[in-house]
């Protein structure tokens, strides 16, 4: 009898955001003429930068000739791309060894797979509301412990982010071993500055904990006091993995490419207290569980770092940022209590009349033909809030609420 991994039964059958798509499709069937304004999905909508397309065309042609054909990528990714990433960090004053940079098929893979190299009994800290994959991956890998109440798990320490702390997670009173930080944060659009992030780095150093730092929205940072990388903080290489992606930066959500940094200085511990560099474990996992990302896509990602590529990417990001600002201004003018936006493509706002976020989702869809994301999808602390994104097209703005 083949047994199931029952941990997989502990998370919902339908990935939370697919639920929205289902409801919108049902609405469209009933109201085929409705012009729907999409401010819900966390997915980009602009076409790929021309430089990326050009580089990929060239790469395909190379694969069509015997003398330039390529098979498997090196397990960590091609040097041409790793060098560009290394240089990008250098421009922030951060020096990284090439063998600590791993090209992957996007941030979700790195976040979902990190559990492979961590012990079972870690206590995990997760901010709330936040990107749901941190918690789901923790549950599915059998690390969440027992369910306590209202879908809270015994081995997860939830860091409540509320208007009182400006949606910035505060240090826990108890000891935690693995800390997920999303900065700037999805869905609240808020971002920790260097001083706030330093508290977490210092905490992790003091407690021999590690930080999984999700920098998916690094390219949207506008304010100088917000760090572009956790490695800008002194000592962070000893405690932090940094996960980045071309998805929200360069329209790669469909192409798939990202990278993760595992500094040599970052150690985890055996039960006898011996330290092990985490990069050694990750490197084993990487070469045994994946054959990486296609040559074509890595060439496309490389083009993002060219002068022209950078310029095109900046234009796209500015387009999304302007969308986000316009929607935010509209909501403020309408009297909503609005958070976030400044360093991210997300606006987080309080649902009117103490409605539940799903009830408000329906009201928005049926009365205004606007699709948002109910805050509850990002954890119970998201109840009573709604997320709008700037990944819409400009024709949708003003949203005519
Ligand atoms: C979109 C998103 C990701 C997923 O990125 P991919 O590289 O497309 O897998 C990861 N983290 C956060 C916070 C996101 O919003």
mmCIF file of C-alpha atoms and ligand atoms in Angstrom:
data_model
loop_
_atom_site.group_PDB
_atom_site.id
_atom_site.type_symbol
_atom_site.label_atom_id
_atom_site.label_comp_id
_atom_site.label_asym_id
_atom_site.label_seq_id
_atom_site.Cartn_x
_atom_site.Cartn_y
_atom_site.Cartn_z
ATOM 1 C CA UNK A 1 0.000 0.000 0.000
ATOM 2 C CA UNK A 2 1.487 3.287 -1.103
ATOM 3 C CA UNK A 3 1.108 5.881 1.612
ATOM 4 C CA UNK A 4 0.417 9.531 0.947
ATOM 5 C CA UNK A 5 2.407 12.422 2.304
ATOM 6 C CA UNK A 6 -0.443 13.621 4.472
ATOM 7 C CA UNK A 7 1.163 16.968 5.082
ATOM 8 C CA UNK A 8 -0.064 17.886 1.616
ATOM 9 C CA UNK A 9 -3.654 17.411 2.786
ATOM 10 C CA UNK A 10 -3.193 20.151 5.353
ATOM 11 C CA UNK A 11 -3.206 23.001 2.846
ATOM 12 C CA UNK A 12 -6.208 23.991 0.698
ATOM 13 C CA UNK A 13 -6.797 22.054 -2.521
ATOM 14 C CA UNK A 14 -7.061 25.246 -4.566
ATOM 15 C CA UNK A 15 -4.134 27.680 -4.462
ATOM 16 C CA UNK A 16 -5.657 30.801 -2.959
ATOM 17 C CA UNK A 17 -5.284 33.098 -5.960
ATOM 18 C CA UNK A 18 -6.892 30.600 -8.338
ATOM 19 C CA UNK A 19 -10.074 31.044 -6.300
ATOM 20 C CA UNK A 20 -10.277 34.655 -7.512
ATOM 21 C CA UNK A 21 -9.894 33.607 -11.142
ATOM 22 C CA UNK A 22 -12.735 31.106 -10.713
ATOM 23 C CA UNK A 23 -15.065 33.748 -9.303
ATOM 24 C CA UNK A 24 -14.177 36.279 -12.000
ATOM 25 C CA UNK A 25 -14.757 33.721 -14.756
ATOM 26 C CA UNK A 26 -18.144 32.821 -13.306
ATOM 27 C CA UNK A 27 -19.046 36.521 -13.211
ATOM 28 C CA UNK A 28 -17.953 36.983 -16.831
ATOM 29 C CA UNK A 29 -20.207 34.147 -17.966
ATOM 30 C CA UNK A 30 -23.183 35.898 -16.401
ATOM 31 C CA UNK A 31 -22.130 39.377 -17.531
ATOM 32 C CA UNK A 32 -20.324 38.919 -20.850
ATOM 33 C CA UNK A 33 -20.383 42.655 -21.641
ATOM 34 C CA UNK A 34 -18.903 43.838 -18.366
ATOM 35 C CA UNK A 35 -15.551 45.603 -18.716
ATOM 36 C CA UNK A 36 -13.597 44.256 -15.842
ATOM 37 C CA UNK A 37 -10.876 46.313 -14.203
ATOM 38 C CA UNK A 38 -8.220 43.947 -12.943
ATOM 39 C CA UNK A 39 -6.412 45.141 -9.870
ATOM 40 C CA UNK A 40 -6.223 41.700 -8.328
ATOM 41 C CA UNK A 41 -3.554 39.405 -9.687
ATOM 42 C CA UNK A 42 0.075 39.809 -8.661
ATOM 43 C CA UNK A 43 1.136 39.235 -12.256
ATOM 44 C CA UNK A 44 2.786 41.582 -14.710
ATOM 45 C CA UNK A 45 0.980 42.665 -17.887
ATOM 46 C CA UNK A 46 3.451 44.567 -20.092
ATOM 47 C CA UNK A 47 5.242 42.733 -22.938
ATOM 48 C CA UNK A 48 8.845 41.594 -22.522
ATOM 49 C CA UNK A 49 11.609 44.186 -23.021
ATOM 50 C CA UNK A 50 12.835 44.217 -26.657
ATOM 51 C CA UNK A 51 16.434 43.520 -25.553
ATOM 52 C CA UNK A 52 15.294 40.319 -23.834
ATOM 53 C CA UNK A 53 13.463 39.183 -26.973
ATOM 54 C CA UNK A 54 16.520 39.944 -29.122
ATOM 55 C CA UNK A 55 18.846 37.987 -26.849
ATOM 56 C CA UNK A 56 16.504 34.985 -26.796
ATOM 57 C CA UNK A 57 16.124 34.939 -30.583
ATOM 58 C CA UNK A 58 19.899 34.891 -30.886
ATOM 59 C CA UNK A 59 20.129 32.099 -28.322
ATOM 60 C CA UNK A 60 17.629 29.943 -30.214
ATOM 61 C CA UNK A 61 19.635 30.368 -33.399
ATOM 62 C CA UNK A 62 22.797 29.294 -31.572
ATOM 63 C CA UNK A 63 21.053 26.111 -30.441
ATOM 64 C CA UNK A 64 20.231 25.369 -34.069
ATOM 65 C CA UNK A 65 23.880 24.959 -35.085
ATOM 66 C CA UNK A 66 26.154 22.091 -34.245
ATOM 67 C CA UNK A 67 29.101 24.250 -33.194
ATOM 68 C CA UNK A 68 27.061 26.521 -30.897
ATOM 69 C CA UNK A 69 24.547 23.987 -29.576
ATOM 70 C CA UNK A 70 24.291 23.669 -25.784
ATOM 71 C CA UNK A 71 22.834 20.881 -23.710
ATOM 72 C CA UNK A 72 22.506 20.963 -19.946
ATOM 73 C CA UNK A 73 23.247 24.238 -18.220
ATOM 74 C CA UNK A 74 25.923 24.131 -15.490
ATOM 75 C CA UNK A 75 24.010 23.230 -12.293
ATOM 76 C CA UNK A 76 24.277 26.714 -10.777
ATOM 77 C CA UNK A 77 23.601 28.531 -14.038
ATOM 78 C CA UNK A 78 25.801 30.010 -16.762
ATOM 79 C CA UNK A 79 28.756 32.146 -15.801
ATOM 80 C CA UNK A 80 27.638 34.931 -18.178
ATOM 81 C CA UNK A 81 24.525 35.475 -16.052
ATOM 82 C CA UNK A 82 26.122 34.875 -12.648
ATOM 83 C CA UNK A 83 28.833 37.456 -13.477
ATOM 84 C CA UNK A 84 26.183 40.083 -14.263
ATOM 85 C CA UNK A 85 24.404 39.406 -10.976
ATOM 86 C CA UNK A 86 27.703 39.580 -9.111
ATOM 87 C CA UNK A 87 28.399 42.961 -10.734
ATOM 88 C CA UNK A 88 24.932 44.218 -9.867
ATOM 89 C CA UNK A 89 25.604 43.438 -6.172
ATOM 90 C CA UNK A 90 29.038 45.064 -6.477
ATOM 91 C CA UNK A 91 27.291 48.297 -7.508
ATOM 92 C CA UNK A 92 25.554 48.190 -4.096
ATOM 93 C CA UNK A 93 28.933 47.733 -2.389
ATOM 94 C CA UNK A 94 28.320 44.014 -1.784
ATOM 95 C CA UNK A 95 30.895 41.468 -2.876
ATOM 96 C CA UNK A 96 29.621 37.940 -3.443
ATOM 97 C CA UNK A 97 31.558 34.878 -4.545
ATOM 98 C CA UNK A 98 30.204 33.406 -7.776
ATOM 99 C CA UNK A 99 29.752 29.968 -6.274
ATOM 100 C CA UNK A 100 27.247 31.435 -3.780
ATOM 101 C CA UNK A 101 24.826 32.590 -6.519
ATOM 102 C CA UNK A 102 22.332 30.002 -7.825
ATOM 103 C CA UNK A 103 20.199 30.625 -10.910
ATOM 104 C CA UNK A 104 16.762 29.048 -10.599
ATOM 105 C CA UNK A 105 13.351 29.002 -12.261
ATOM 106 C CA UNK A 106 12.008 31.733 -9.990
ATOM 107 C CA UNK A 107 11.618 32.793 -6.393
ATOM 108 C CA UNK A 108 8.788 30.408 -5.614
ATOM 109 C CA UNK A 109 11.034 27.399 -6.250
ATOM 110 C CA UNK A 110 13.741 28.687 -3.933
ATOM 111 C CA UNK A 111 11.218 29.522 -1.232
ATOM 112 C CA UNK A 112 9.387 26.218 -1.594
ATOM 113 C CA UNK A 113 12.561 24.133 -1.681
ATOM 114 C CA UNK A 114 14.548 25.724 1.107
ATOM 115 C CA UNK A 115 12.941 23.258 3.527
ATOM 116 C CA UNK A 116 14.978 20.461 1.903
ATOM 117 C CA UNK A 117 18.140 21.743 3.544
ATOM 118 C CA UNK A 118 16.744 22.694 6.949
ATOM 119 C CA UNK A 119 16.033 20.464 9.921
ATOM 120 C CA UNK A 120 12.539 19.320 10.826
ATOM 121 C CA UNK A 121 12.254 20.933 14.213
ATOM 122 C CA UNK A 122 12.985 24.552 13.469
ATOM 123 C CA UNK A 123 10.601 27.160 14.792
ATOM 124 C CA UNK A 124 9.566 29.282 11.832
ATOM 125 C CA UNK A 125 8.637 32.968 12.013
ATOM 126 C CA UNK A 126 6.315 34.349 9.367
ATOM 127 C CA UNK A 127 4.970 37.880 9.157
ATOM 128 C CA UNK A 128 1.268 38.236 8.633
ATOM 129 C CA UNK A 129 -0.238 39.293 6.250
ATOM 130 C CA UNK A 130 2.294 38.001 3.724
ATOM 131 C CA UNK A 131 2.818 36.001 0.511
ATOM 132 C CA UNK A 132 1.133 32.656 1.396
ATOM 133 C CA UNK A 133 3.847 30.331 0.081
ATOM 134 C CA UNK A 134 6.061 30.655 3.186
ATOM 135 C CA UNK A 135 3.368 29.170 5.390
ATOM 136 C CA UNK A 136 2.061 26.622 2.879
ATOM 137 C CA UNK A 137 5.556 25.288 2.158
ATOM 138 C CA UNK A 138 6.196 25.033 5.900
ATOM 139 C CA UNK A 139 3.002 23.020 6.366
ATOM 140 C CA UNK A 140 3.560 20.744 3.344
ATOM 141 C CA UNK A 141 7.110 19.932 4.405
ATOM 142 C CA UNK A 142 5.761 18.742 7.761
ATOM 143 C CA UNK A 143 7.341 21.523 9.791
ATOM 144 C CA UNK A 144 4.306 23.414 10.991
ATOM 145 C CA UNK A 145 3.656 21.196 14.030
ATOM 146 C CA UNK A 146 0.074 20.853 15.197
ATOM 147 C CA UNK A 147 -2.857 23.008 14.345
ATOM 148 C CA UNK A 148 -3.798 25.113 17.355
ATOM 149 C CA UNK A 149 -6.759 27.274 16.486
ATOM 150 C CA UNK A 150 -8.149 29.115 13.485
ATOM 151 C CA UNK A 151 -5.544 27.632 11.187
ATOM 152 C CA UNK A 152 -2.596 28.643 13.387
ATOM 153 C CA UNK A 153 0.254 26.123 13.709
ATOM 154 C CA UNK A 154 2.301 25.293 16.786
ATOM 155 C CA UNK A 155 5.768 25.539 15.184
ATOM 156 C CA UNK A 156 5.037 28.785 13.400
ATOM 157 C CA UNK A 157 5.397 32.115 15.178
ATOM 158 C CA UNK A 158 3.129 34.625 13.471
ATOM 159 C CA UNK A 159 4.406 38.188 13.440
ATOM 160 C CA UNK A 160 1.339 40.383 13.321
ATOM 161 C CA UNK A 161 1.627 43.390 11.037
ATOM 162 C CA UNK A 162 -1.039 45.973 11.773
ATOM 163 C CA UNK A 163 -1.582 49.725 11.406
ATOM 164 C CA UNK A 164 -0.185 50.064 14.954
ATOM 165 C CA UNK A 165 3.273 48.918 13.821
ATOM 166 C CA UNK A 166 2.907 50.396 10.322
ATOM 167 C CA UNK A 167 2.765 46.831 8.987
ATOM 168 C CA UNK A 168 6.423 46.283 9.910
ATOM 169 C CA UNK A 169 7.048 42.951 11.732
ATOM 170 C CA UNK A 170 8.383 43.246 15.272
ATOM 171 C CA UNK A 171 10.922 40.918 16.897
ATOM 172 C CA UNK A 172 9.309 37.911 18.590
ATOM 173 C CA UNK A 173 9.568 37.395 22.333
ATOM 174 C CA UNK A 174 10.376 33.713 21.887
ATOM 175 C CA UNK A 175 13.336 32.197 20.061
ATOM 176 C CA UNK A 176 12.765 31.435 16.408
ATOM 177 C CA UNK A 177 15.147 29.614 14.052
ATOM 178 C CA UNK A 178 14.041 30.464 10.529
ATOM 179 C CA UNK A 179 12.579 33.877 9.680
ATOM 180 C CA UNK A 180 10.857 34.730 6.401
ATOM 181 C CA UNK A 181 11.071 38.400 5.486
ATOM 182 C CA UNK A 182 9.493 39.850 2.368
ATOM 183 C CA UNK A 183 10.815 43.359 1.794
ATOM 184 C CA UNK A 184 9.131 45.374 0.300
ATOM 185 C CA UNK A 185 6.209 43.310 1.493
ATOM 186 C CA UNK A 186 3.534 41.682 -0.611
ATOM 187 C CA UNK A 187 0.598 42.421 0.032
ATOM 188 C CA UNK A 188 0.921 45.478 2.265
ATOM 189 C CA UNK A 189 3.389 47.324 0.030
ATOM 190 C CA UNK A 190 5.234 48.494 3.145
ATOM 191 C CA UNK A 191 9.027 48.240 3.441
ATOM 192 C CA UNK A 192 11.520 48.034 6.285
ATOM 193 C CA UNK A 193 14.268 50.632 6.306
ATOM 194 C CA UNK A 194 17.892 49.775 7.161
ATOM 195 C CA UNK A 195 17.460 50.387 10.901
ATOM 196 C CA UNK A 196 14.374 48.158 11.044
ATOM 197 C CA UNK A 197 16.029 45.397 9.056
ATOM 198 C CA UNK A 198 19.187 45.629 11.167
ATOM 199 C CA UNK A 199 17.143 44.633 14.230
ATOM 200 C CA UNK A 200 16.292 41.366 12.477
ATOM 201 C CA UNK A 201 19.858 40.718 11.358
ATOM 202 C CA UNK A 202 21.112 41.347 14.906
ATOM 203 C CA UNK A 203 18.390 39.076 16.305
ATOM 204 C CA UNK A 204 19.384 36.303 13.886
ATOM 205 C CA UNK A 205 23.088 36.674 14.760
ATOM 206 C CA UNK A 206 22.297 36.539 18.506
ATOM 207 C CA UNK A 207 20.016 33.489 18.180
ATOM 208 C CA UNK A 208 21.909 31.544 15.457
ATOM 209 C CA UNK A 209 18.788 31.850 13.325
ATOM 210 C CA UNK A 210 18.607 32.319 9.579
ATOM 211 C CA UNK A 211 16.597 34.781 7.502
ATOM 212 C CA UNK A 212 15.043 33.853 4.172
ATOM 213 C CA UNK A 213 14.914 37.291 2.543
ATOM 214 C CA UNK A 214 12.481 37.580 -0.348
ATOM 215 C CA UNK A 215 13.456 40.591 -2.428
ATOM 216 C CA UNK A 216 10.976 40.024 -5.263
ATOM 217 C CA UNK A 217 10.087 43.738 -5.324
ATOM 218 C CA UNK A 218 13.576 45.174 -4.909
ATOM 219 C CA UNK A 219 13.317 46.938 -8.288
ATOM 220 C CA UNK A 220 10.340 49.001 -7.055
ATOM 221 C CA UNK A 221 12.231 50.646 -4.205
ATOM 222 C CA UNK A 222 12.047 54.446 -4.477
ATOM 223 C CA UNK A 223 13.253 55.653 -1.082
ATOM 224 C CA UNK A 224 16.950 55.773 -0.228
ATOM 225 C CA UNK A 225 16.453 54.520 3.331
ATOM 226 C CA UNK A 226 15.047 51.192 2.103
ATOM 227 C CA UNK A 227 17.824 48.638 1.484
ATOM 228 C CA UNK A 228 17.976 47.010 -1.947
ATOM 229 C CA UNK A 229 19.602 43.936 -0.480
ATOM 230 C CA UNK A 230 19.753 42.525 3.037
ATOM 231 C CA UNK A 231 23.549 42.280 2.574
ATOM 232 C CA UNK A 232 23.692 46.069 2.897
ATOM 233 C CA UNK A 233 23.225 45.367 6.614
ATOM 234 C CA UNK A 234 26.394 44.562 8.550
ATOM 235 C CA UNK A 235 26.657 40.875 9.466
ATOM 236 C CA UNK A 236 23.785 39.801 7.187
ATOM 237 C CA UNK A 237 25.965 37.388 5.210
ATOM 238 C CA UNK A 238 26.243 35.292 8.368
ATOM 239 C CA UNK A 239 22.489 34.852 8.645
ATOM 240 C CA UNK A 240 20.634 35.559 5.401
ATOM 241 C CA UNK A 241 19.721 33.866 2.153
ATOM 242 C CA UNK A 242 18.525 36.361 -0.420
ATOM 243 C CA UNK A 243 15.974 35.355 -3.027
ATOM 244 C CA UNK A 244 15.411 37.510 -6.104
ATOM 245 C CA UNK A 245 13.539 37.088 -9.353
ATOM 246 C CA UNK A 246 13.237 38.553 -12.836
ATOM 247 C CA UNK A 247 9.463 37.973 -12.619
ATOM 248 C CA UNK A 248 8.229 41.301 -11.296
ATOM 249 C CA UNK A 249 11.342 43.149 -12.458
ATOM 250 C CA UNK A 250 11.504 42.232 -16.134
ATOM 251 C CA UNK A 251 8.193 40.545 -17.018
ATOM 252 C CA UNK A 252 9.554 37.001 -16.527
ATOM 253 C CA UNK A 253 6.545 35.534 -14.698
ATOM 254 C CA UNK A 254 5.917 33.256 -17.672
ATOM 255 C CA UNK A 255 9.528 32.758 -18.788
ATOM 256 C CA UNK A 256 10.752 31.777 -15.281
ATOM 257 C CA UNK A 257 14.136 32.895 -13.976
ATOM 258 C CA UNK A 258 15.424 34.029 -10.618
ATOM 259 C CA UNK A 259 18.382 33.533 -8.299
ATOM 260 C CA UNK A 260 19.209 32.838 -4.700
ATOM 261 C CA UNK A 261 22.322 33.777 -2.745
ATOM 262 C CA UNK A 262 23.788 31.466 -0.081
ATOM 263 C CA UNK A 263 26.848 33.247 1.371
ATOM 264 C CA UNK A 264 29.760 31.089 2.556
ATOM 265 C CA UNK A 265 29.485 32.700 6.004
ATOM 266 C CA UNK A 266 25.950 31.389 6.575
ATOM 267 C CA UNK A 267 25.933 28.351 8.851
ATOM 268 C CA UNK A 268 23.303 25.965 10.149
ATOM 269 C CA UNK A 269 23.930 23.432 12.910
ATOM 270 C CA UNK A 270 23.863 19.678 13.477
ATOM 271 C CA UNK A 271 22.223 18.367 16.628
ATOM 272 C CA UNK A 272 25.693 18.211 18.178
ATOM 273 C CA UNK A 273 26.090 21.937 17.555
ATOM 274 C CA UNK A 274 28.614 21.578 14.722
ATOM 275 C CA UNK A 275 28.264 24.286 12.121
ATOM 276 C CA UNK A 276 27.660 23.463 8.456
ATOM 277 C CA UNK A 277 27.750 26.082 5.680
ATOM 278 C CA UNK A 278 24.236 26.048 4.236
ATOM 279 C CA UNK A 279 25.638 26.625 0.740
ATOM 280 C CA UNK A 280 27.203 23.141 0.873
ATOM 281 C CA UNK A 281 23.798 21.567 1.462
ATOM 282 C CA UNK A 282 22.063 23.740 -1.110
ATOM 283 C CA UNK A 283 24.666 22.916 -3.696
ATOM 284 C CA UNK A 284 23.990 19.167 -3.189
ATOM 285 C CA UNK A 285 20.258 19.704 -3.404
ATOM 286 C CA UNK A 286 20.673 21.807 -6.506
ATOM 287 C CA UNK A 287 22.713 19.293 -8.448
ATOM 288 C CA UNK A 288 20.453 16.369 -7.510
ATOM 289 C CA UNK A 289 16.985 17.882 -7.791
ATOM 290 C CA UNK A 290 17.114 20.169 -10.802
ATOM 291 C CA UNK A 291 18.779 20.748 -14.125
ATOM 292 C CA UNK A 292 18.147 24.427 -13.895
ATOM 293 C CA UNK A 293 16.919 26.966 -16.384
ATOM 294 C CA UNK A 294 17.135 26.875 -20.179
ATOM 295 C CA UNK A 295 20.011 28.556 -22.018
ATOM 296 C CA UNK A 296 17.527 30.732 -23.913
ATOM 297 C CA UNK A 297 15.931 32.092 -20.752
ATOM 298 C CA UNK A 298 19.309 32.693 -19.088
ATOM 299 C CA UNK A 299 20.425 34.683 -22.158
ATOM 300 C CA UNK A 300 17.154 36.651 -21.894
ATOM 301 C CA UNK A 301 17.877 37.354 -18.213
ATOM 302 C CA UNK A 302 21.414 38.441 -19.048
ATOM 303 C CA UNK A 303 19.997 41.095 -21.412
ATOM 304 C CA UNK A 304 18.182 42.697 -18.462
ATOM 305 C CA UNK A 305 21.594 43.900 -17.231
ATOM 306 C CA UNK A 306 22.649 45.575 -20.499
ATOM 307 C CA UNK A 307 22.383 49.383 -20.665
ATOM 308 C CA UNK A 308 19.423 49.200 -23.042
ATOM 309 C CA UNK A 309 17.815 46.360 -21.108
ATOM 310 C CA UNK A 310 18.059 48.362 -17.873
ATOM 311 C CA UNK A 311 16.482 51.354 -19.518
ATOM 312 C CA UNK A 312 13.573 49.300 -20.865
ATOM 313 C CA UNK A 313 13.022 47.629 -17.525
ATOM 314 C CA UNK A 314 13.039 51.014 -15.755
ATOM 315 C CA UNK A 315 10.382 52.287 -18.108
ATOM 316 C CA UNK A 316 8.145 49.319 -17.376
ATOM 317 C CA UNK A 317 8.613 49.639 -13.635
ATOM 318 C CA UNK A 318 7.892 53.350 -13.755
ATOM 319 C CA UNK A 319 4.723 52.595 -15.673
ATOM 320 C CA UNK A 320 3.546 50.221 -12.923
ATOM 321 C CA UNK A 321 4.614 52.607 -10.189
ATOM 322 C CA UNK A 322 2.663 55.457 -11.788
ATOM 323 C CA UNK A 323 -0.394 53.185 -12.062
ATOM 324 C CA UNK A 324 -0.063 52.336 -8.397
ATOM 325 C CA UNK A 325 0.293 55.979 -7.401
ATOM 326 C CA UNK A 326 -2.764 56.992 -9.436
ATOM 327 C CA UNK A 327 -4.928 54.264 -7.927
ATOM 328 C CA UNK A 328 -3.688 55.119 -4.465
ATOM 329 C CA UNK A 329 -4.451 58.830 -4.917
ATOM 330 C CA UNK A 330 -7.916 57.942 -6.106
ATOM 331 C CA UNK A 331 -8.556 55.765 -3.060
ATOM 332 C CA UNK A 332 -7.261 58.458 -0.724
ATOM 333 C CA UNK A 333 -9.486 61.053 -2.386
ATOM 334 C CA UNK A 334 -12.431 58.700 -1.841
ATOM 335 C CA UNK A 335 -11.607 58.585 1.864
ATOM 336 C CA UNK A 336 -10.130 55.086 2.180
ATOM 337 C CA UNK A 337 -7.500 54.292 4.775
ATOM 338 C CA UNK A 338 -4.561 53.412 2.530
ATOM 339 C CA UNK A 339 -1.152 51.846 3.241
ATOM 340 C CA UNK A 340 1.901 50.890 1.218
ATOM 341 C CA UNK A 341 2.543 51.639 -2.434
ATOM 342 C CA UNK A 342 5.612 53.889 -2.110
ATOM 343 C CA UNK A 343 8.228 51.157 -2.707
ATOM 344 C CA UNK A 344 6.052 48.504 -4.304
ATOM 345 C CA UNK A 345 3.353 47.881 -6.894
ATOM 346 C CA UNK A 346 0.815 47.227 -4.111
ATOM 347 C CA UNK A 347 -1.794 49.271 -2.331
ATOM 348 C CA UNK A 348 -3.286 47.904 0.866
ATOM 349 C CA UNK A 349 -6.439 49.470 2.194
ATOM 350 C CA UNK A 350 -9.081 49.052 4.835
ATOM 351 C CA UNK A 351 -12.369 47.609 3.644
ATOM 352 C CA UNK A 352 -15.281 49.987 4.393
ATOM 353 C CA UNK A 353 -17.987 49.336 7.015
ATOM 354 C CA UNK A 354 -16.083 46.479 8.683
ATOM 355 C CA UNK A 355 -17.095 44.143 5.882
ATOM 356 C CA UNK A 356 -15.220 40.862 5.479
ATOM 357 C CA UNK A 357 -12.689 40.961 2.680
ATOM 358 C CA UNK A 358 -14.527 38.311 0.599
ATOM 359 C CA UNK A 359 -17.837 40.149 0.989
ATOM 360 C CA UNK A 360 -16.140 43.336 -0.200
ATOM 361 C CA UNK A 361 -14.493 41.425 -3.056
ATOM 362 C CA UNK A 362 -17.976 40.393 -4.276
ATOM 363 C CA UNK A 363 -19.364 43.866 -3.832
ATOM 364 C CA UNK A 364 -16.506 45.382 -5.851
ATOM 365 C CA UNK A 365 -16.884 42.811 -8.598
ATOM 366 C CA UNK A 366 -20.677 42.962 -8.879
ATOM 367 C CA UNK A 367 -21.183 46.695 -8.391
ATOM 368 C CA UNK A 368 -18.050 48.260 -9.876
ATOM 369 C CA UNK A 369 -16.598 45.461 -12.045
ATOM 370 C CA UNK A 370 -13.310 45.841 -10.169
ATOM 371 C CA UNK A 371 -11.238 42.822 -9.137
ATOM 372 C CA UNK A 372 -9.099 43.153 -6.028
ATOM 373 C CA UNK A 373 -7.467 40.568 -3.783
ATOM 374 C CA UNK A 374 -9.182 39.908 -0.441
ATOM 375 C CA UNK A 375 -6.743 40.467 2.419
ATOM 376 C CA UNK A 376 -7.739 37.206 4.117
ATOM 377 C CA UNK A 377 -5.791 35.297 1.433
ATOM 378 C CA UNK A 378 -2.599 36.606 3.068
ATOM 379 C CA UNK A 379 -3.436 35.346 6.558
ATOM 380 C CA UNK A 380 -6.010 36.083 9.233
ATOM 381 C CA UNK A 381 -4.400 39.445 9.991
ATOM 382 C CA UNK A 382 -5.310 40.442 6.448
ATOM 383 C CA UNK A 383 -9.031 40.159 7.158
ATOM 384 C CA UNK A 384 -10.794 43.470 6.711
ATOM 385 C CA UNK A 385 -8.293 44.658 4.087
ATOM 386 C CA UNK A 386 -8.019 44.579 0.312
ATOM 387 C CA UNK A 387 -5.027 44.629 -2.022
ATOM 388 C CA UNK A 388 -4.936 46.476 -5.340
ATOM 389 C CA UNK A 389 -1.981 46.235 -7.695
ATOM 390 C CA UNK A 390 -0.454 48.608 -10.220
ATOM 391 C CA UNK A 391 0.052 45.764 -12.716
ATOM 392 C CA UNK A 392 -3.065 46.919 -14.545
ATOM 393 C CA UNK A 393 -3.079 48.839 -17.787
ATOM 394 C CA UNK A 394 -3.293 52.636 -17.756
ATOM 395 C CA UNK A 395 -6.636 52.652 -19.624
ATOM 396 C CA UNK A 396 -8.181 51.239 -16.457
ATOM 397 C CA UNK A 397 -7.254 54.339 -14.495
ATOM 398 C CA UNK A 398 -9.019 56.235 -13.012
ATOM 399 C CA UNK A 399 -10.763 53.136 -11.793
ATOM 400 C CA UNK A 400 -14.109 54.957 -11.637
ATOM 401 C CA UNK A 401 -14.891 53.580 -8.245
HETATM 402 C C1 LIG B 1 5.490 37.001 -7.148
HETATM 403 C C2 LIG B 1 6.236 36.679 -5.927
HETATM 404 C C3 LIG B 1 7.144 35.623 -5.907
HETATM 405 C C4 LIG B 1 7.230 34.631 -7.027
HETATM 406 O O1 LIG B 1 8.195 34.907 -7.884
HETATM 407 P P1 LIG B 1 8.570 33.906 -9.066
HETATM 408 O O2 LIG B 1 9.971 34.257 -9.314
HETATM 409 O O3 LIG B 1 7.668 34.226 -10.208
HETATM 410 O O4 LIG B 1 8.413 32.512 -8.588
HETATM 411 C C5 LIG B 1 7.903 35.430 -4.782
HETATM 412 N N1 LIG B 1 7.754 36.198 -3.697
HETATM 413 C C6 LIG B 1 6.850 37.191 -3.659
HETATM 414 C C7 LIG B 1 6.705 37.988 -2.440
HETATM 415 C C8 LIG B 1 6.052 37.453 -4.766
HETATM 416 O O5 LIG B 1 5.120 38.401 -4.701
#
